[in-house]
Structure formats: C-alpha cells, structure tokens
Amino acid sequence: MSKLEIDNRFSKLNPSAWKQMIQFQLEGEDYAQQMIFHSLEGIDIKPFYTEEDLNQSIDFAKRDWSIEESIAVYQDVEANKLALEAIDLGAESIHFKVFTPNCNFNLLVEGIDLNTIKVHLCLQQLSEELIDRIVSSQLKQVVFSIDPLSKFYVTGNWYLNQKSDLKLLTTFLELIQQGFQPSLELDNYSIAEAGANNVYQIAMVLAHLAEYLHYFEAENKLHLLKRVTIKLGVGTHFFFEIAKVRALRLLIPSLLEAFDVEISYDLSSKTSSRYYTAYNSVQNLVRSSNSLLSSVLSTADTVSGIAHDSLIYNSNKSSNRLIRNQLLLLKNEAGLNEHQDAANGSYYINYLTEQFSQKALGIFKLIEKNQGLLFQLKNGSIQKEIEKQHLKELELYKANKEVLIGATAFKDKRERLKKVAERKPFLVKKSRKTAIIPIVKRRIASYWEEKRWNHE
Amino acid sequence: MSRRSLQHIEPVYPKSSSKKKFDHQGYGAGSPPYLRGPYASMYLKKPWTIRQYAGFSTAEESNEFYKNNLRGGQTGLSVAFDLPTHRGYDSDFKNIYADVGKSGVAIDSIEDMEMLFDGISLKDISVSMTMNGAVLPIMAFYICCALNQGVPLNELRGTLQNDILKEFMVRNTYIYPEKASMKIVSDIISYCSEHMPKFNPISISGYHMLEAGAPAEIELAYTLADGLEYVKTALDTGMKIDDFAPRLSFFFGIGMDHFTEISKLRAARVLWAQLMSEFNPENPKSLMLRTHCQTSGWSLTAQNPLNNICRTSLEAAAAAFGGTQSLHTNALDEAMTLPTPQTAKIARDTQLHLQLETKITKTVDPFGGSYVVEQLTDDLIEKASRLIESIINAGGMTQFIASGAPKERIAKAAIEKQAEIDSGKTLIIGLNSFTTDADESIKILKVDSTKVRKQQVERIQERKRSRSNKLVEEALEQLYLGAKNNTDNLLELSVIAAQKGATLGEMSYALERVYGRYSAVAHPIKGVYLAGVKDSKDYLEVKEQLKDYISKKGRAPRLLMSKMGQDGHDRGYGAVASALEDLGLEIHMTPLFQLPEEVAKKAVELEVDAVSMTSLTAAHSSLIPELKSSLQKHKSQALVILGGIIPKSEYTELHNKGVDLIFGPGTNILKAASLILKQL
C-alpha cells in the first residue's frame, strides 16, 4: 500500500457538491436556517470552509508566549513573596497591579531575576511624586505602565482631571529618555467584561490607541510612545477569541503606519470572568482550560487566567496555582510551545480573522468620524452601545438559546454558597459622583445566581 | 485637539510564504475518504454522543448511577464490567473473589443484565459494552434483556467492543487463544449483520494501545490492521463487504499532544477508506470510519488531581476537533479510583461545556487547512501506511501478534517514555516538575467486594434453584458441540443458553472445554530504560548503592514481580520490571492472573529477597494479606512491595498488614530502586 494510492481513487470534494450533500441530508429543511450560525458580531458562520474561502492568507510567525501571574499589590513585601513563589512554580512574567500609594518598587521586585522574568508594574495612581519614585528606584529592566484613559472609563473619573492627567502622562513617558521603560496599558479587559462583543472589543482597542496617538501628535510628542501593553479579556467562544487577537495584529500596524510611528505592543490575554459561574465554580476550570488554549493559539504575547473560585473566595495560593498549572500543561504537556502557530492556514480561522478585522475597522472608523473615543465616552454613546450588546447577549441566555452550565442549565440544586463564600459574587453598586457613566463589568450568570443566592 | 483622518486605513497583511500543499488536501466531510469527518455537516445538527464509561459494584448500583448520568445530560451509556465477568468467571468462582465488582459491574446472568437496564429503554438509549473476553454470554444477556423489554433486535443501537486482537497485544482480557477468539468475533459480526442492523458488532480499539504507550502512528497502524483482519475473517465466512463494513466502528485514545491527536483522527479516516476500497464496496459507508474516543487515563496524575480537569478538557477538545462520534471524558480521580458522582459530573460537564458554550460545533473540521494539522495528518498517513504495509507483508495482524513483535514494540515505547519522565526530559506538571507538598487528597470511592460478592453468589444460587438445570445442561452441551464441530453460530447458541438460564461462567466454561484458556508469558525488555536514564544523577546513585550491595552480599538483589487477580493491564508491570533489570537487579516475573499462594511458592523456590505485587484495580486489599500469610507459611523473609494505584489513605493499613514498601502512581523508578536497595 503506498500513500500515493489514496489520491488516485477518491475525488476531491468541491464546495458546491459539499453543500448539495448537506442539503440532501436536510430533507427539505432550510439550509440557511439550519446550517448558518449568526454570531453576535453580525458574522455568518458557514457549516464548512475550504481553500476557496481563502482570500488572503493570514499567517503570523511563531512567538514566544509567557505564562503571566497577575498580583494585586497592597503591600510590597507580601506581593514580592507571592511573586517569588509564583516564579518558583512556573510563572514567566509578573504583572503587578500596584494599588498601594507608597509602594517600594525595589522591594517589590527584590530577588526576581529581571533578565529572565518579565516584570510589569501597572500603576494605579498618577502623580509627580510617583514619577519621582520611579526615577529613584532606578529600575530600568522592568516595564512601568499607566493609562489615564482606562482609569477614566472604568471609574468614570480622571486621576485629577483630563489636562493634568495627560500632562503627567507625558512626564511619565519622558522617562524613556532616561533609559526607563514607561508604557501605556490599555485596559480592554474591562470592555470584554462589560459585555462588548469581540468585534467591538477590537474597535475599542484601536479607538483607545488612536486617542493617544492623536493627542501626542498634536503635542508633537509622538516619539515618546515606544511601548503599549493591551490587556484583553478572553471569553469562551473558542475560535472567536483566536480571531480577535489575530485581527488586532492586522489592524494595529495599520493604525501605527497611519501615524508613521514604531511602537512595540504586547497583547496580553487573560480569562474573563464574564462567563464564570459562582455556583458549580469548578466548571470554571474547564472554561479556563479552553480559553487559555485559544489565547495561546491566538498569538497573545502573555497569557494568564483568573482562579476558578475567585468569585466566592479571596485570592488563594492553591487556586492561583491551578490556573498557572493549566498554562504549564499547555506549554509542557500539550505541545503548545511547538505548535503555537497552529491557527495559521486554518480556512475557518482565516475567514473569521478577516471578518473581524473588516467589521472592527468599520466601527473604529465610525468612532473616529464622530470625534473619537473620548468624545463618545463623554456623551455616553460608547457606554450605551456596550450595554446594548450586553443585554442582547443576556437575552440569548434568558431564551435558552445559550447555556451556562451550572447557572442556566445542569445545575446542582443542592449546592449552597452563602455560608461558605468569603465574598459576595455580585457587583456591589457604590453611589459616587462621576464625570461620565463608568463602564462596569457584567457577569452573565449573575442574573440567575443573585436570585438563587437570595433564596438560600 | 486636531485629529488626523483615519478613514483610509486598511488591514496590514503579514507577508505569507508559499506553503506546501499535501496530497490529501481537498477532501471534505461526508464523502470518501472522509478526511474532514464522516458526515457532511458533522456536529451542526447533532453533536457527538456524550458516552461515559461506567460501572461498578452490583447491577442495582450501576443502574442508579446510569440513570443519574442520563438525567444530568449524558446521551448514551457505556458499560464497564468487572474483571471476573471479562474473564468469563461467575462471581462465585473460587479464585476471583478479590476482583468482584471492583473496576466494573458484576454480571453473572440475564437477571443481572435486566437489573442493569431497569427503567432504561434499550430502544431509546444506545449502549456501548466494553467486552472482549466473555463477549458471547454478555451479548446473549443483552439480546435477551432487549427482547424481554419488548424491543425488536433490529432497533437496538449500540456497540460491542469485541476487539480481541488488541487484548493479545496490550490489555490481556482474553479467555481463549487467538484462532478461537477470531471465530467468536466473526460469529458476532455475522449475527448482528443479520439481526441487528443498527448495532455496531465491533469497536476496533486503539485506545488501549495509546494507554499502553504506543505513539500515534503505531496506535493508528495496529488498530487499522486489526480492523483489516476482522474484515478478512468476516469475508472468509461468506459475508459480503457491504453486509457488515458499514457497522464496523473504532475506538481511539486521545492523549495530551493536542494537534497530533486531532490529526490522528483525520488520518485514520483517510487510511481506513483506502484500506476498505481494496474490497470494492458498493456502499460508500463501508469506507467510512466512525469512532468513539476516550481521553487518556495514563496522562492523569494522582499528584495534584485537579490538574487533571485541564488535561481531560484539552484532550476532549482535541477529540471534538478531530471529529469523534462519541466521547468518554475521564474523571479527575480516574488515575486513582472509580469516579465519585461529583467527579463524574465534572467529566460529563466538560463535554457539555464544549458542546454548548464554546461554539466549536458550528463548523466542520475547524482546523482544516492549518499548516500544522495538515502536515501532521500527512506525516501520520505516511508513517502508518508504511507500518500497515509491513504488517500485511508479514501475513496479517494475527500472525504479527503471534510473533510478539507489536506487544514488544509498544512496551519499548512505554519504557522509553518512563525513562524520559524519570530523567526529567519530559515534564509532567505536579509529578516531576512544579511540585508542591500541598495536600490535595480527594475522596476515594471504595467498593466493598465482599458484600458485592455475597449478593452475587446468593443471586446465582437462587438462579440455579429456579431454573431447569436439565434444559441448561442441554443448551450448554449444544454450545460446546457448536464450538467443537465449528458448525453453528455461537452467539445464536449462547442466546438459547441464556434464555434457559445459563450463567456467564457456565457458558464460558462450555467453550473453554473446547478451546482451552490462553496464557501469556511476561518478560522484561532489556536496554531501553538504561539508555534513557544513564546520564541522570539518580541513576549514578543507584549504581553506587547496587555496587555496595553486591560487594556485601556477593550477588545482585533478586526480586519476584507478580500480577495477581484478574487485571491484565501490564504497562507498568512490564516497564518497572524492565527498568529494574536494566538498573542491575535480578528480576523474575510471574505470568498474569496469579493467586497469592502461587506467588509465594515461586518466591520461595527462587529464594528471592523481595516480592512485589502490581495492582491497578484495588484487588490488593484482599490479595496482599494473603500473600503475606502465604510467605510466612513458607517461612520466607522476603520484603513485600506493593506498586500501582494505591490510594495514600490506605498506606498505614497496608503497612500494618505487612507491606514494607508502597509505590503509588507516578513513582520515579530510579528513586524506587534506591529505596528498595536501602531496605534490603
């Protein structure tokens, strides 16, 4: 039996014959209704894709991807200890989210080999004093990042006010001239958590980045922008998540090209809690496994996850380790170091990537045409659009067209959480004065789980 | 702020180099050679069947478990039988007490089968039965049960594993020798093609080869070559290819190498279509490979068992991307024990997640075109083609198996893998890398085999009291004569015997009188393990220890390794024996299925320093105390070592019962050898 014989005895299947075969099997049922899936992004998914669907081959070079550990810093020594433990147990990149105002940056990174471990300090304050402390630390091997615009749409307020924040941001970015690595950090994760669909998330990244490019161009300071980190939220729609990141890799270069700047950008994916459930929380381990797999295949630079029980328990080593282990499994046991580029060539992923990039570009251009992201945040139209998308998705779950295992279906009705939970798994509404309506995260299962919790 | 217009921008496409196109590209799904799936629209109308393999204790308990699973979203059943049932023994047979109800459900008679499916309509639910040894009585009970439920045989849907060839290679749950076993296989295929057109009379299985250590191309080649052998056997009986080929089904294992596993299923379909086209079938379904898949149990670890959720989830996704027709997902605790209802739910929900939450079912073969997947598919077609060709040239799979070559080849691969893990070249998270001392012990489901056995024995006795023994004896004699004279279809005769009230053991024995019982010899494989570990620090330490031992005692330590009970899984047994011999110990191996007294006598005869038992099915709890007392009776001072799936919670009790050393799942053999040498 030689391998060549295979090819002589069977004929290749052309798309129209394939479609005909399906139509025959449908026995009169409507092809479009039964076989075409209409996504929330407005994209029609066909039952099969072939080489004929390839307009333009979208292939990205294999990248080194890092296992990232996110650590919230409220106390520097404690956070440093957590980082060292995480590194010892497999973390390759540390993302510190620094909340404490008096954080000693040197203590925070003490003992970390900065030559082998990527360290990122995402600052949650902005002041001259803070910038001075960065200078005093002389930490030039770590990335410091900040983003007043993210802070503005997530909380509804600037650190101080728009003018001062942008001025301080400029001072911060000027640290590059002293050999530091200042970076913008675009929080698209919150956009995903709030319920924006994948295409809209892409458009928001572009609009966000464009807002800064416009500003620094007008200030004649584009040269200060050398590095951007884009934090992305990863949901459970496997191939859509892959296509989202790949579409960004098509679009970000085009935006940078328009401004004639060279900026290094990192796409940093993290599992989103939007599709997590508080009840039957162990199911979140299954969700994160596939979300992380899609992240790696998407060409993300760094990948991280959130613990399966983070909705009900405080951050704990055991659950953090589990999520890190999922990434270690992908890297060491599932061959994802070798085959990280496996999405290249896939007819379906290629089609999705094209569709996502075209549609996102259209939305982005519309935002730009209407005076850009900041203007539309201020008039509330962005927030309204995201809320509309959230509600549209929620309706699908309410109508049982979509399912969340453990929350909307296949529930373990005996499970009780109230007495064992360390925290309430629902958004706590705080009334405070804000300059704009903030973009808040919305978890799908909350709709069902809040009622269940209240009835316990 | 002035804004530059960005209305002109367009995506910047990366430069793409020309990629190699493979010969197989361009084939689709739903038409031969079914590269991208057996059905044109695959999961769009109906996703794969969630078919969880389960069974334990008595028929009543398993029945309750099945009903719960069906209520929880499972869509098909898959029955696990206990080892005595597999090996053709009734639960009251004297030598098998330790295994009754342990790793599957005990089925002795038609009543047990009826109880197993009580309240479950065999008309509506497809049932898969993992049975290869006692296939005739089990099929007979199932058929009678369906008839008693009022279900016509032509409406029965399901699958019988009935793949005896792989038992001789890897799983060892055989009863009769190869030739007799093949006659039984062909009788079942023939019976089903005549009476049960919707039932798959065979599930040609690669799963156990993967679990035994076979790399993808070997699993593929040997499984398809097995399939070819069954086809030829069926054709020899006078059947036409289209009478039975459309009902042949397959069963593959899905391991952690994600894209290789996806590609394996694609390659399998192309290769099978190619092989079957040689017989010029008229029905294209005769060329179609449909398969069940199961995630790999071997890939799971007893250490940090929650990591197994991720392993299973990734493997399940690979099975779906590859286009499986049904799937079993392992529970996170299956490396140690039977699943509990909680862990079984997680395993089931893993499939529900993939079907309902990920949108991966919305298009056929979503990785089709991927350079990685197409390359791997091509590689596997190429490598497996060559292997199949060599098997055909060697006279076919039955002869190839008789040569012992496939068993040895798989065993070698298993030893190589063990050496890679022990030397740290292959990382297993939580086992040999990124380990912690955190206690992540989980609840173990234990089956009280004494209680199960008592119930089963009482039921057999009642059965024997209430039936006409004369009619049973006549039916069994007919079965015996049918086998002896090679005249009648043995399944037809078995159905009659079952209807008259014969038990599984009685029917099996009627055939054993004609065919005899098959037994195989185990031996270590030399040189493979040492080649993989010789540069490691641990090996050098063991080498020094051994030198000291030999200088003091004048000879190498002598160890008798044994497999007691009815379990035939021997990957670990063979790998450990081979590794220890390579390290310099003098190793003797007993055949499989030994009794404690037989092992003790052998230990005394060989004057060994240590005697070990490998246990995977919890039979050690009864067998180890007996081994210890037999050794004492024979005044042997040999060290007693226990290895295999031994829950940590049992260690103290086992030490109290006289076990000197215990090695659980995932043990590094170099470290184990060092401990043994210290203890001797």
mmCIF file of C-alpha atoms in Angstrom, chain A residues 347, chain B residues 24-27 33-37 220 259-272 289 321-323 365-370 372-378 380-381:
data_model
loop_
_atom_site.group_PDB
_atom_site.id
_atom_site.type_symbol
_atom_site.label_atom_id
_atom_site.label_comp_id
_atom_site.label_asym_id
_atom_site.label_seq_id
_atom_site.Cartn_x
_atom_site.Cartn_y
_atom_site.Cartn_z
ATOM 1 C CA TYR A 347 -9.618 28.223 6.481
ATOM 2 C CA HIS B 24 -4.854 14.714 0.909
ATOM 3 C CA GLN B 25 -5.971 18.362 0.961
ATOM 4 C CA GLY B 26 -9.182 18.996 -0.907
ATOM 5 C CA TYR B 27 -11.057 16.040 0.521
ATOM 6 C CA PRO B 33 -12.140 9.279 2.157
ATOM 7 C CA TYR B 34 -13.865 11.342 4.867
ATOM 8 C CA LEU B 35 -10.747 13.351 5.738
ATOM 9 C CA ARG B 36 -12.701 16.127 7.441
ATOM 10 C CA GLY B 37 -15.392 13.961 9.029
ATOM 11 C CA LEU B 220 -3.198 4.069 14.090
ATOM 12 C CA PHE B 259 -2.552 18.658 17.349
ATOM 13 C CA THR B 260 -1.193 15.167 16.831
ATOM 14 C CA GLU B 261 -4.397 13.796 18.310
ATOM 15 C CA ILE B 262 -6.582 15.957 16.069
ATOM 16 C CA SER B 263 -4.564 14.848 13.063
ATOM 17 C CA LYS B 264 -4.672 11.209 14.123
ATOM 18 C CA LEU B 265 -8.444 11.030 13.692
ATOM 19 C CA ARG B 266 -8.254 12.724 10.285
ATOM 20 C CA ALA B 267 -5.503 10.355 9.150
ATOM 21 C CA ALA B 268 -7.422 7.346 10.476
ATOM 22 C CA ARG B 269 -10.421 8.124 8.287
ATOM 23 C CA VAL B 270 -8.336 8.501 5.135
ATOM 24 C CA LEU B 271 -6.344 5.348 5.775
ATOM 25 C CA TRP B 272 -9.413 3.247 6.528
ATOM 26 C CA LEU B 289 -14.505 5.246 9.773
ATOM 27 C CA PHE B 321 -11.705 18.978 16.662
ATOM 28 C CA GLY B 322 -10.704 15.614 15.194
ATOM 29 C CA GLY B 323 -14.347 14.718 14.571
ATOM 30 C CA ASP B 365 -13.214 20.426 10.957
ATOM 31 C CA PRO B 366 -12.348 23.944 12.140
ATOM 32 C CA PHE B 367 -8.593 23.376 11.923
ATOM 33 C CA GLY B 368 -8.849 22.192 8.310
ATOM 34 C CA GLY B 369 -6.146 23.945 6.294
ATOM 35 C CA SER B 370 -3.945 24.601 9.339
ATOM 36 C CA VAL B 372 0.424 22.275 11.419
ATOM 37 C CA VAL B 373 -2.600 19.981 11.282
ATOM 38 C CA GLU B 374 -2.261 19.190 7.574
ATOM 39 C CA GLN B 375 1.447 18.442 7.997
ATOM 40 C CA LEU B 376 0.802 16.173 10.977
ATOM 41 C CA THR B 377 -2.051 14.453 9.133
ATOM 42 C CA ASP B 378 0.247 13.806 6.201
ATOM 43 C CA LEU B 380 0.703 10.132 10.188
ATOM 44 C CA ILE B 381 -0.784 8.848 6.932
#
